[in-house]
mmCIF file of C-alpha atoms in Angstrom:
data_model
loop_
_atom_site.group_PDB
_atom_site.id
_atom_site.type_symbol
_atom_site.label_atom_id
_atom_site.label_comp_id
_atom_site.label_asym_id
_atom_site.label_seq_id
_atom_site.Cartn_x
_atom_site.Cartn_y
_atom_site.Cartn_z
ATOM 1 C CA UNK A 1 20.104 -4.258 -68.044
ATOM 2 C CA UNK A 2 19.217 -7.219 -68.843
ATOM 3 C CA UNK A 3 21.478 -10.800 -68.705
ATOM 4 C CA UNK A 4 21.671 -11.816 -72.269
ATOM 5 C CA UNK A 5 21.284 -15.337 -71.114
ATOM 6 C CA UNK A 6 17.992 -14.465 -69.788
ATOM 7 C CA UNK A 7 16.833 -12.129 -72.586
ATOM 8 C CA UNK A 8 16.182 -15.348 -74.534
ATOM 9 C CA UNK A 9 15.593 -19.145 -73.866
ATOM 10 C CA UNK A 10 16.855 -22.095 -76.369
ATOM 11 C CA UNK A 11 14.209 -22.628 -78.644
ATOM 12 C CA UNK A 12 13.624 -26.721 -78.083
ATOM 13 C CA UNK A 13 12.150 -25.804 -74.721
ATOM 14 C CA UNK A 14 9.032 -24.362 -76.364
ATOM 15 C CA UNK A 15 8.552 -27.515 -77.894
ATOM 16 C CA UNK A 16 10.281 -30.287 -75.869
ATOM 17 C CA UNK A 17 8.321 -32.400 -72.788
ATOM 18 C CA UNK A 18 10.628 -30.454 -70.164
ATOM 19 C CA UNK A 19 8.525 -27.477 -70.463
ATOM 20 C CA UNK A 20 4.993 -29.379 -70.087
ATOM 21 C CA UNK A 21 3.340 -28.792 -67.480
ATOM 22 C CA UNK A 22 3.013 -32.409 -65.574
ATOM 23 C CA UNK A 23 6.355 -33.588 -67.535
ATOM 24 C CA UNK A 24 8.991 -34.379 -64.918
ATOM 25 C CA UNK A 25 11.736 -31.252 -65.005
ATOM 26 C CA UNK A 26 15.734 -32.208 -63.748
ATOM 27 C CA UNK A 27 18.107 -29.393 -63.415
ATOM 28 C CA UNK A 28 21.634 -29.233 -61.831
ATOM 29 C CA UNK A 29 20.004 -26.442 -59.642
ATOM 30 C CA UNK A 30 17.205 -26.737 -57.191
ATOM 31 C CA UNK A 31 14.728 -23.872 -57.711
ATOM 32 C CA UNK A 32 13.793 -21.739 -54.942
ATOM 33 C CA UNK A 33 9.473 -20.536 -54.785
ATOM 34 C CA UNK A 34 9.304 -17.944 -51.704
ATOM 35 C CA UNK A 35 6.241 -17.355 -51.240
ATOM 36 C CA UNK A 36 3.557 -15.325 -48.380
ATOM 37 C CA UNK A 37 1.783 -17.003 -45.549
ATOM 38 C CA UNK A 38 -1.131 -18.785 -46.422
ATOM 39 C CA UNK A 39 -3.173 -17.420 -44.218
ATOM 40 C CA UNK A 40 -2.527 -13.899 -46.575
ATOM 41 C CA UNK A 41 -2.590 -15.558 -50.257
ATOM 42 C CA UNK A 42 -3.763 -19.232 -49.731
ATOM 43 C CA UNK A 43 -3.083 -20.221 -53.600
ATOM 44 C CA UNK A 44 0.218 -19.201 -54.325
ATOM 45 C CA UNK A 45 1.046 -20.916 -50.690
ATOM 46 C CA UNK A 46 -1.259 -24.262 -51.955
ATOM 47 C CA UNK A 47 0.862 -23.893 -55.528
ATOM 48 C CA UNK A 48 3.567 -23.755 -54.585
ATOM 49 C CA UNK A 49 3.630 -26.634 -51.473
ATOM 50 C CA UNK A 50 1.937 -28.432 -54.613
ATOM 51 C CA UNK A 51 5.064 -28.076 -56.459
ATOM 52 C CA UNK A 52 7.684 -28.809 -53.528
ATOM 53 C CA UNK A 53 5.719 -31.699 -53.142
ATOM 54 C CA UNK A 54 5.769 -33.146 -56.507
ATOM 55 C CA UNK A 55 9.803 -32.152 -57.508
ATOM 56 C CA UNK A 56 11.115 -32.545 -53.761
ATOM 57 C CA UNK A 57 14.704 -33.086 -55.212
ATOM 58 C CA UNK A 58 14.583 -29.928 -56.932
ATOM 59 C CA UNK A 59 11.755 -27.185 -55.403
ATOM 60 C CA UNK A 60 12.745 -25.012 -52.087
ATOM 61 C CA UNK A 61 9.579 -23.738 -50.278
ATOM 62 C CA UNK A 62 10.262 -20.794 -47.922
ATOM 63 C CA UNK A 63 8.211 -18.865 -46.690
ATOM 64 C CA UNK A 64 8.363 -14.740 -45.968
ATOM 65 C CA UNK A 65 6.261 -12.600 -43.013
ATOM 66 C CA UNK A 66 2.620 -11.132 -43.626
ATOM 67 C CA UNK A 67 3.608 -8.884 -46.730
ATOM 68 C CA UNK A 68 1.431 -6.196 -45.212
ATOM 69 C CA UNK A 69 3.480 -5.704 -42.090
ATOM 70 C CA UNK A 70 6.932 -6.526 -43.494
ATOM 71 C CA UNK A 71 9.451 -3.724 -41.870
ATOM 72 C CA UNK A 72 10.623 -1.553 -43.602
ATOM 73 C CA UNK A 73 14.980 -1.087 -42.285
ATOM 74 C CA UNK A 74 15.136 -4.882 -42.878
ATOM 75 C CA UNK A 75 12.195 -6.728 -44.688
ATOM 76 C CA UNK A 76 12.557 -10.021 -44.639
ATOM 77 C CA UNK A 77 11.689 -10.746 -47.988
ATOM 78 C CA UNK A 78 14.996 -9.188 -49.063
ATOM 79 C CA UNK A 79 17.561 -11.345 -46.143
ATOM 80 C CA UNK A 80 15.700 -14.271 -47.561
ATOM 81 C CA UNK A 81 16.427 -14.066 -50.749
ATOM 82 C CA UNK A 82 19.435 -13.129 -49.848
ATOM 83 C CA UNK A 83 20.431 -15.916 -47.941
ATOM 84 C CA UNK A 84 18.684 -18.038 -50.475
ATOM 85 C CA UNK A 85 21.180 -16.515 -53.847
ATOM 86 C CA UNK A 86 24.312 -17.534 -50.837
ATOM 87 C CA UNK A 87 23.255 -21.255 -51.743
ATOM 88 C CA UNK A 88 26.025 -23.063 -53.534
ATOM 89 C CA UNK A 89 22.795 -25.321 -54.838
ATOM 90 C CA UNK A 90 20.393 -22.714 -55.779
ATOM 91 C CA UNK A 91 20.210 -22.128 -59.582
ATOM 92 C CA UNK A 92 16.702 -19.785 -59.414
ATOM 93 C CA UNK A 93 14.205 -17.593 -57.031
ATOM 94 C CA UNK A 94 10.009 -17.931 -57.679
ATOM 95 C CA UNK A 95 9.053 -14.240 -56.159
ATOM 96 C CA UNK A 96 5.419 -16.025 -55.939
ATOM 97 C CA UNK A 97 3.898 -13.114 -55.188
ATOM 98 C CA UNK A 98 6.749 -10.530 -56.072
ATOM 99 C CA UNK A 99 5.151 -8.292 -52.962
ATOM 100 C CA UNK A 100 6.792 -5.056 -51.213
ATOM 101 C CA UNK A 101 10.740 -4.814 -50.703
ATOM 102 C CA UNK A 102 10.775 -7.739 -53.475
ATOM 103 C CA UNK A 103 12.871 -4.869 -56.045
ATOM 104 C CA UNK A 104 15.622 -4.654 -53.338
ATOM 105 C CA UNK A 105 15.394 -8.619 -52.758
ATOM 106 C CA UNK A 106 16.126 -9.050 -56.413
ATOM 107 C CA UNK A 107 19.123 -6.676 -57.048
ATOM 108 C CA UNK A 108 20.281 -7.721 -53.724
ATOM 109 C CA UNK A 109 19.922 -11.444 -54.501
ATOM 110 C CA UNK A 110 21.794 -10.805 -58.094
ATOM 111 C CA UNK A 111 24.643 -9.065 -55.432
ATOM 112 C CA UNK A 112 25.053 -12.329 -53.989
ATOM 113 C CA UNK A 113 25.462 -14.830 -57.430
ATOM 114 C CA UNK A 114 24.817 -12.956 -60.735
ATOM 115 C CA UNK A 115 24.418 -15.931 -62.867
ATOM 116 C CA UNK A 116 20.895 -16.648 -60.161
ATOM 117 C CA UNK A 117 17.661 -17.038 -61.941
ATOM 118 C CA UNK A 118 15.059 -14.893 -60.615
ATOM 119 C CA UNK A 119 11.160 -14.667 -61.909
ATOM 120 C CA UNK A 120 8.599 -12.294 -59.794
ATOM 121 C CA UNK A 121 4.552 -12.998 -60.168
ATOM 122 C CA UNK A 122 2.000 -10.195 -59.675
ATOM 123 C CA UNK A 123 4.852 -7.579 -58.554
ATOM 124 C CA UNK A 124 3.658 -4.850 -55.192
ATOM 125 C CA UNK A 125 6.647 -2.425 -55.948
ATOM 126 C CA UNK A 126 6.739 -0.529 -59.704
ATOM 127 C CA UNK A 127 6.590 -2.738 -62.926
ATOM 128 C CA UNK A 128 9.902 -1.250 -64.255
ATOM 129 C CA UNK A 129 11.751 -1.331 -60.656
ATOM 130 C CA UNK A 130 10.641 -5.705 -61.075
ATOM 131 C CA UNK A 131 11.569 -5.943 -64.858
ATOM 132 C CA UNK A 132 15.028 -4.267 -64.298
ATOM 133 C CA UNK A 133 15.784 -6.013 -62.057
ATOM 134 C CA UNK A 134 14.279 -10.282 -62.834
ATOM 135 C CA UNK A 135 14.505 -12.310 -65.623
ATOM 136 C CA UNK A 136 10.749 -12.538 -65.758
ATOM 137 C CA UNK A 137 7.758 -11.255 -65.235
ATOM 138 C CA UNK A 138 4.383 -12.804 -65.060
ATOM 139 C CA UNK A 139 0.900 -10.665 -63.657
ATOM 140 C CA UNK A 140 -2.409 -10.487 -64.392
ATOM 141 C CA UNK A 141 -3.796 -8.524 -67.717
ATOM 142 C CA UNK A 142 -5.826 -5.836 -65.843
ATOM 143 C CA UNK A 143 -7.441 -4.918 -68.910
ATOM 144 C CA UNK A 144 -8.956 -8.279 -69.107
ATOM 145 C CA UNK A 145 -9.856 -8.486 -65.577
ATOM 146 C CA UNK A 146 -11.732 -4.962 -65.717
ATOM 147 C CA UNK A 147 -13.585 -5.918 -68.578
ATOM 148 C CA UNK A 148 -14.996 -9.504 -67.035
ATOM 149 C CA UNK A 149 -15.628 -7.885 -63.869
ATOM 150 C CA UNK A 150 -17.585 -4.195 -65.115
ATOM 151 C CA UNK A 151 -19.069 -7.115 -67.226
ATOM 152 C CA UNK A 152 -20.433 -8.760 -64.573
ATOM 153 C CA UNK A 153 -21.664 -5.901 -62.192
ATOM 154 C CA UNK A 154 -23.610 -4.869 -65.172
ATOM 155 C CA UNK A 155 -25.335 -7.624 -65.220
ATOM 156 C CA UNK A 156 -26.369 -7.869 -61.522
ATOM 157 C CA UNK A 157 -27.635 -4.104 -62.232
ATOM 158 C CA UNK A 158 -24.981 -2.129 -60.751
ATOM 159 C CA UNK A 159 -25.252 1.543 -61.289
ATOM 160 C CA UNK A 160 -22.827 2.586 -59.560
ATOM 161 C CA UNK A 161 -19.352 0.892 -59.523
ATOM 162 C CA UNK A 162 -16.712 2.391 -56.326
ATOM 163 C CA UNK A 163 -13.100 1.727 -57.171
ATOM 164 C CA UNK A 164 -11.197 2.130 -53.956
ATOM 165 C CA UNK A 165 -7.451 2.201 -53.612
ATOM 166 C CA UNK A 166 -4.603 4.536 -51.692
ATOM 167 C CA UNK A 167 -2.352 6.933 -52.485
ATOM 168 C CA UNK A 168 0.673 3.964 -52.418
ATOM 169 C CA UNK A 169 -1.021 2.148 -54.903
ATOM 170 C CA UNK A 170 -1.931 4.913 -57.354
ATOM 171 C CA UNK A 171 1.747 5.604 -57.632
ATOM 172 C CA UNK A 172 2.236 2.357 -59.388
ATOM 173 C CA UNK A 173 1.665 1.975 -62.903
ATOM 174 C CA UNK A 174 -0.197 -1.164 -62.434
ATOM 175 C CA UNK A 175 -2.603 0.326 -60.779
ATOM 176 C CA UNK A 176 -3.349 3.933 -62.824
ATOM 177 C CA UNK A 177 -3.590 1.571 -66.042
ATOM 178 C CA UNK A 178 -6.073 -0.720 -63.663
ATOM 179 C CA UNK A 179 -8.075 2.244 -62.333
ATOM 180 C CA UNK A 180 -8.006 4.002 -66.143
ATOM 181 C CA UNK A 181 -9.437 0.466 -66.961
ATOM 182 C CA UNK A 182 -12.293 -0.106 -65.034
ATOM 183 C CA UNK A 183 -13.093 3.477 -66.215
ATOM 184 C CA UNK A 184 -13.406 2.908 -69.656
ATOM 185 C CA UNK A 185 -15.395 0.170 -68.885
ATOM 186 C CA UNK A 186 -17.759 2.210 -66.972
ATOM 187 C CA UNK A 187 -18.478 4.059 -69.061
ATOM 188 C CA UNK A 188 -19.004 1.988 -71.989
ATOM 189 C CA UNK A 189 -21.751 0.187 -69.850
ATOM 190 C CA UNK A 190 -23.206 3.663 -68.822
ATOM 191 C CA UNK A 191 -22.731 3.096 -65.068
ATOM 192 C CA UNK A 192 -21.841 5.905 -62.605
ATOM 193 C CA UNK A 193 -17.805 4.928 -61.599
ATOM 194 C CA UNK A 194 -16.053 6.363 -58.813
ATOM 195 C CA UNK A 195 -12.921 6.905 -57.340
ATOM 196 C CA UNK A 196 -11.744 6.377 -53.439
ATOM 197 C CA UNK A 197 -9.229 6.372 -51.041
ATOM 198 C CA UNK A 198 -8.996 4.382 -48.425
ATOM 199 C CA UNK A 199 -6.231 3.710 -46.255
ATOM 200 C CA UNK A 200 -2.717 1.833 -46.743
ATOM 201 C CA UNK A 201 -2.238 -0.629 -44.487
ATOM 202 C CA UNK A 202 1.316 -0.881 -44.414
ATOM 203 C CA UNK A 203 2.379 -1.015 -40.907
ATOM 204 C CA UNK A 204 4.965 -2.541 -38.835
ATOM 205 C CA UNK A 205 2.158 -4.690 -37.073
ATOM 206 C CA UNK A 206 -1.478 -5.423 -37.505
ATOM 207 C CA UNK A 207 -2.930 -2.060 -36.739
ATOM 208 C CA UNK A 208 -2.277 -1.091 -40.346
ATOM 209 C CA UNK A 209 -4.851 -3.850 -42.034
ATOM 210 C CA UNK A 210 -7.845 -2.878 -38.778
ATOM 211 C CA UNK A 211 -6.626 0.359 -40.116
ATOM 212 C CA UNK A 212 -7.134 0.110 -44.285
ATOM 213 C CA UNK A 213 -10.685 -1.796 -43.584
ATOM 214 C CA UNK A 214 -12.139 0.975 -40.404
ATOM 215 C CA UNK A 215 -11.436 3.482 -43.173
ATOM 216 C CA UNK A 216 -12.975 1.028 -46.705
ATOM 217 C CA UNK A 217 -16.412 1.080 -43.901
ATOM 218 C CA UNK A 218 -16.371 4.719 -43.509
ATOM 219 C CA UNK A 219 -15.555 5.837 -46.800
ATOM 220 C CA UNK A 220 -18.247 4.185 -48.325
ATOM 221 C CA UNK A 221 -20.556 5.288 -44.789
ATOM 222 C CA UNK A 222 -19.485 8.898 -46.551
ATOM 223 C CA UNK A 223 -20.753 7.702 -49.843
ATOM 224 C CA UNK A 224 -24.047 6.601 -48.790
ATOM 225 C CA UNK A 225 -24.798 9.662 -46.310
ATOM 226 C CA UNK A 226 -23.376 11.936 -49.495
ATOM 227 C CA UNK A 227 -25.533 10.575 -51.873
ATOM 228 C CA UNK A 228 -22.831 9.552 -53.756
ATOM 229 C CA UNK A 229 -24.682 6.198 -54.516
ATOM 230 C CA UNK A 230 -28.062 4.880 -53.537
ATOM 231 C CA UNK A 231 -29.555 2.113 -53.663
ATOM 232 C CA UNK A 232 -28.777 -1.455 -53.707
ATOM 233 C CA UNK A 233 -27.567 -1.316 -57.295
ATOM 234 C CA UNK A 234 -23.412 -0.880 -56.302
ATOM 235 C CA UNK A 235 -20.579 -2.619 -57.097
ATOM 236 C CA UNK A 236 -17.864 -2.940 -54.854
ATOM 237 C CA UNK A 237 -14.132 -3.172 -55.695
ATOM 238 C CA UNK A 238 -10.675 -1.909 -53.851
ATOM 239 C CA UNK A 239 -6.969 -2.033 -55.889
ATOM 240 C CA UNK A 240 -5.870 -3.060 -51.991
ATOM 241 C CA UNK A 241 -5.895 -6.786 -51.536
ATOM 242 C CA UNK A 242 -6.237 -6.152 -47.735
ATOM 243 C CA UNK A 243 -9.783 -5.300 -47.919
ATOM 244 C CA UNK A 244 -11.510 -7.562 -49.588
ATOM 245 C CA UNK A 245 -13.080 -9.701 -46.832
ATOM 246 C CA UNK A 246 -14.701 -5.975 -45.950
ATOM 247 C CA UNK A 247 -15.978 -5.756 -49.002
ATOM 248 C CA UNK A 248 -17.633 -8.993 -49.472
ATOM 249 C CA UNK A 249 -19.040 -8.734 -45.952
ATOM 250 C CA UNK A 250 -20.281 -4.830 -46.286
ATOM 251 C CA UNK A 251 -21.762 -5.960 -49.822
ATOM 252 C CA UNK A 252 -23.830 -9.672 -47.598
ATOM 253 C CA UNK A 253 -24.792 -6.805 -44.952
ATOM 254 C CA UNK A 254 -26.112 -3.896 -47.532
ATOM 255 C CA UNK A 255 -27.541 -6.067 -50.843
ATOM 256 C CA UNK A 256 -24.077 -4.658 -53.235
ATOM 257 C CA UNK A 257 -22.502 -6.577 -55.530
ATOM 258 C CA UNK A 258 -19.228 -7.806 -55.624
ATOM 259 C CA UNK A 259 -17.256 -10.051 -58.262
ATOM 260 C CA UNK A 260 -14.003 -11.312 -57.163
ATOM 261 C CA UNK A 261 -10.890 -9.409 -55.356
ATOM 262 C CA UNK A 262 -8.138 -7.452 -56.895
ATOM 263 C CA UNK A 263 -6.271 -10.357 -57.898
ATOM 264 C CA UNK A 264 -8.595 -13.132 -58.998
ATOM 265 C CA UNK A 265 -9.260 -16.037 -56.958
ATOM 266 C CA UNK A 266 -11.703 -18.087 -55.001
ATOM 267 C CA UNK A 267 -9.997 -17.446 -51.511
ATOM 268 C CA UNK A 268 -9.890 -14.158 -50.697
ATOM 269 C CA UNK A 269 -12.842 -11.527 -50.195
ATOM 270 C CA UNK A 270 -16.438 -14.019 -50.278
ATOM 271 C CA UNK A 271 -14.206 -17.315 -49.037
ATOM 272 C CA UNK A 272 -12.746 -14.932 -45.994
ATOM 273 C CA UNK A 273 -16.198 -12.907 -45.650
ATOM 274 C CA UNK A 274 -18.211 -16.310 -44.873
ATOM 275 C CA UNK A 275 -15.778 -18.169 -42.814
ATOM 276 C CA UNK A 276 -14.883 -21.327 -44.522
ATOM 277 C CA UNK A 277 -12.028 -22.876 -43.634
ATOM 278 C CA UNK A 278 -8.710 -23.174 -46.047
ATOM 279 C CA UNK A 279 -8.130 -26.269 -47.814
ATOM 280 C CA UNK A 280 -5.508 -28.593 -46.850
ATOM 281 C CA UNK A 281 -3.498 -28.697 -50.139
ATOM 282 C CA UNK A 282 -4.307 -27.749 -53.237
ATOM 283 C CA UNK A 283 -6.769 -30.487 -54.026
ATOM 284 C CA UNK A 284 -9.399 -29.290 -51.936
ATOM 285 C CA UNK A 285 -10.321 -26.057 -53.311
ATOM 286 C CA UNK A 286 -13.157 -27.418 -55.201
ATOM 287 C CA UNK A 287 -14.780 -29.089 -51.694
ATOM 288 C CA UNK A 288 -13.746 -25.080 -50.249
ATOM 289 C CA UNK A 289 -15.929 -24.393 -53.671
ATOM 290 C CA UNK A 290 -18.104 -26.033 -52.872
ATOM 291 C CA UNK A 291 -18.601 -25.478 -48.996
ATOM 292 C CA UNK A 292 -18.800 -21.575 -50.223
ATOM 293 C CA UNK A 293 -21.849 -21.720 -52.731
ATOM 294 C CA UNK A 294 -23.497 -23.595 -50.031
ATOM 295 C CA UNK A 295 -22.454 -20.814 -47.053
ATOM 296 C CA UNK A 296 -23.714 -18.082 -49.803
ATOM 297 C CA UNK A 297 -26.562 -19.399 -50.395
ATOM 298 C CA UNK A 298 -28.092 -20.185 -47.254
ATOM 299 C CA UNK A 299 -27.047 -16.820 -45.404
ATOM 300 C CA UNK A 300 -30.381 -15.050 -47.332
ATOM 301 C CA UNK A 301 -28.998 -11.204 -48.442
ATOM 302 C CA UNK A 302 -30.317 -9.609 -51.281
ATOM 303 C CA UNK A 303 -26.486 -9.255 -51.965
ATOM 304 C CA UNK A 304 -25.297 -10.266 -55.557
ATOM 305 C CA UNK A 305 -22.019 -11.983 -55.488
ATOM 306 C CA UNK A 306 -19.511 -13.649 -57.885
ATOM 307 C CA UNK A 307 -16.651 -15.959 -57.931
ATOM 308 C CA UNK A 308 -13.692 -16.603 -60.011
ATOM 309 C CA UNK A 309 -13.544 -20.001 -60.654
ATOM 310 C CA UNK A 310 -9.936 -20.846 -62.465
ATOM 311 C CA UNK A 311 -6.701 -21.079 -60.691
ATOM 312 C CA UNK A 312 -4.657 -18.358 -62.092
ATOM 313 C CA UNK A 313 -2.264 -17.536 -59.614
ATOM 314 C CA UNK A 314 -1.432 -21.423 -59.606
ATOM 315 C CA UNK A 315 -0.957 -21.253 -63.561
ATOM 316 C CA UNK A 316 1.061 -18.328 -62.895
ATOM 317 C CA UNK A 317 3.620 -20.228 -60.208
ATOM 318 C CA UNK A 318 3.616 -23.413 -63.015
ATOM 319 C CA UNK A 319 4.612 -21.708 -65.574
ATOM 320 C CA UNK A 320 7.540 -19.671 -63.495
ATOM 321 C CA UNK A 321 9.073 -23.078 -62.198
ATOM 322 C CA UNK A 322 8.739 -24.990 -66.008
ATOM 323 C CA UNK A 323 10.338 -21.338 -67.390
ATOM 324 C CA UNK A 324 13.525 -21.232 -64.411
ATOM 325 C CA UNK A 325 13.696 -25.465 -65.152
ATOM 326 C CA UNK A 326 14.379 -24.376 -68.919
ATOM 327 C CA UNK A 327 16.608 -21.831 -68.204
ATOM 328 C CA UNK A 328 18.720 -23.871 -65.843
ATOM 329 C CA UNK A 329 18.644 -26.790 -67.796
ATOM 330 C CA UNK A 330 19.797 -24.930 -71.576
ATOM 331 C CA UNK A 331 21.730 -22.191 -70.702
ATOM 332 C CA UNK A 332 21.735 -20.850 -74.497
ATOM 333 C CA UNK A 333 19.749 -18.698 -76.119
ATOM 334 C CA UNK A 334 15.757 -18.489 -77.452
ATOM 335 C CA UNK A 335 13.020 -16.039 -77.397
ATOM 336 C CA UNK A 336 12.042 -15.914 -73.669
ATOM 337 C CA UNK A 337 8.599 -14.113 -74.116
ATOM 338 C CA UNK A 338 7.257 -17.176 -76.288
ATOM 339 C CA UNK A 339 8.617 -19.493 -73.598
ATOM 340 C CA UNK A 340 6.503 -17.413 -71.363
ATOM 341 C CA UNK A 341 3.281 -17.199 -74.052
ATOM 342 C CA UNK A 342 3.734 -20.922 -73.900
ATOM 343 C CA UNK A 343 4.161 -22.161 -71.024
ATOM 344 C CA UNK A 344 1.663 -21.035 -69.357
ATOM 345 C CA UNK A 345 -1.091 -21.723 -71.926
ATOM 346 C CA UNK A 346 0.244 -25.129 -71.754
ATOM 347 C CA UNK A 347 0.151 -24.586 -67.395
ATOM 348 C CA UNK A 348 -3.636 -22.724 -67.939
ATOM 349 C CA UNK A 349 -5.023 -25.366 -70.218
ATOM 350 C CA UNK A 350 -8.164 -23.526 -71.244
ATOM 351 C CA UNK A 351 -9.836 -22.061 -74.443
ATOM 352 C CA UNK A 352 -9.887 -18.733 -72.776
ATOM 353 C CA UNK A 353 -7.117 -17.960 -71.086
ATOM 354 C CA UNK A 354 -4.942 -15.000 -73.136
ATOM 355 C CA UNK A 355 -1.473 -14.088 -73.362
ATOM 356 C CA UNK A 356 0.162 -11.268 -74.195
ATOM 357 C CA UNK A 357 3.640 -8.909 -73.879
ATOM 358 C CA UNK A 358 4.860 -5.345 -72.161
ATOM 359 C CA UNK A 359 6.220 -3.220 -73.604
ATOM 360 C CA UNK A 360 9.086 -5.130 -71.144
ATOM 361 C CA UNK A 361 10.555 -7.852 -73.114
ATOM 362 C CA UNK A 362 10.262 -10.109 -70.291
ATOM 363 C CA UNK A 363 6.682 -8.891 -68.420
ATOM 364 C CA UNK A 364 4.133 -11.201 -69.538
ATOM 365 C CA UNK A 365 0.120 -11.051 -68.748
ATOM 366 C CA UNK A 366 -2.642 -13.190 -68.710
ATOM 367 C CA UNK A 367 -6.106 -14.058 -67.754
ATOM 368 C CA UNK A 368 -8.814 -16.286 -67.930
ATOM 369 C CA UNK A 369 -12.518 -15.402 -67.819
ATOM 370 C CA UNK A 370 -14.010 -17.505 -65.112
ATOM 371 C CA UNK A 371 -16.292 -15.540 -63.076
ATOM 372 C CA UNK A 372 -19.117 -16.975 -62.489
ATOM 373 C CA UNK A 373 -22.222 -16.295 -59.614
ATOM 374 C CA UNK A 374 -23.066 -17.290 -56.632
ATOM 375 C CA UNK A 375 -26.613 -16.368 -56.613
#
């Protein structure tokens, strides 16, 4: 059941300077942003830290543990959310990546402070559960991403498209919709779509991550040896963020096609495969791309590699921050979906950025075409 005060926002928030990205934000409460470690999700961390540096009196930045090895019995993200909710100075919490157990974290945080404003970005838990607990949710439009990714795979000469996932992910409505979107796009493009299962990286230590990547290698070898895929015109994709580097490495080694990671971002996948050092701050992303282009160009394999040249997660985090600030400032009624769409478009600053509202009025999807070819 959604709180009335978060189902709507003051209409002035849609039009006033407060919601425009880049303008100053003043609230009587602090806004906490929880991120995964920089090594796991670099863009998330860099974008959140940039906001903390820009608004030091308003933003509280907290880092949770690696989401791939969060312990089920006492997930750190839940404890951290409860601690922030108990702070009387904190009026809002943004989960910069709503990793596993965020649904529990949202419920626990609201039990501590029922008036807390909460935002979840790119949920890994079931969307219905997250939407029912968070004030608003932002996620990328998987159908539009599938359309662009498959189009680029076709451009690269793909005859086969392998979509890896695993049982726990397949239970998610977002992943199910994503797989169906890719299957449909491949059928329309005349590309052989292959759905295959990897291994769940969830573990109490890093062994699960290692196993997940080993299984991807084993499955690709199996598909090749059994004639499911033939030749180099094979595009590799996985709904699991953990295996993106391995997919890019396999593509580079075997001359395959790798377009972009499951959540479109320049860092994951090809960037980590070529061992490019992460930038120290958000302004270093352009230099990172230059270094990556140089490394890929010099690798000398027939692989077709692409990258996503748009800071999508940065837009989501900035828009979530502006929307939460608007709620804290006004505390009255207006149109939530319209405010979210308005803030997303302003923060994106691109005519190619599209937004849509889901079946849940507090869940908005966004995407911007931005896939480019390295070579």
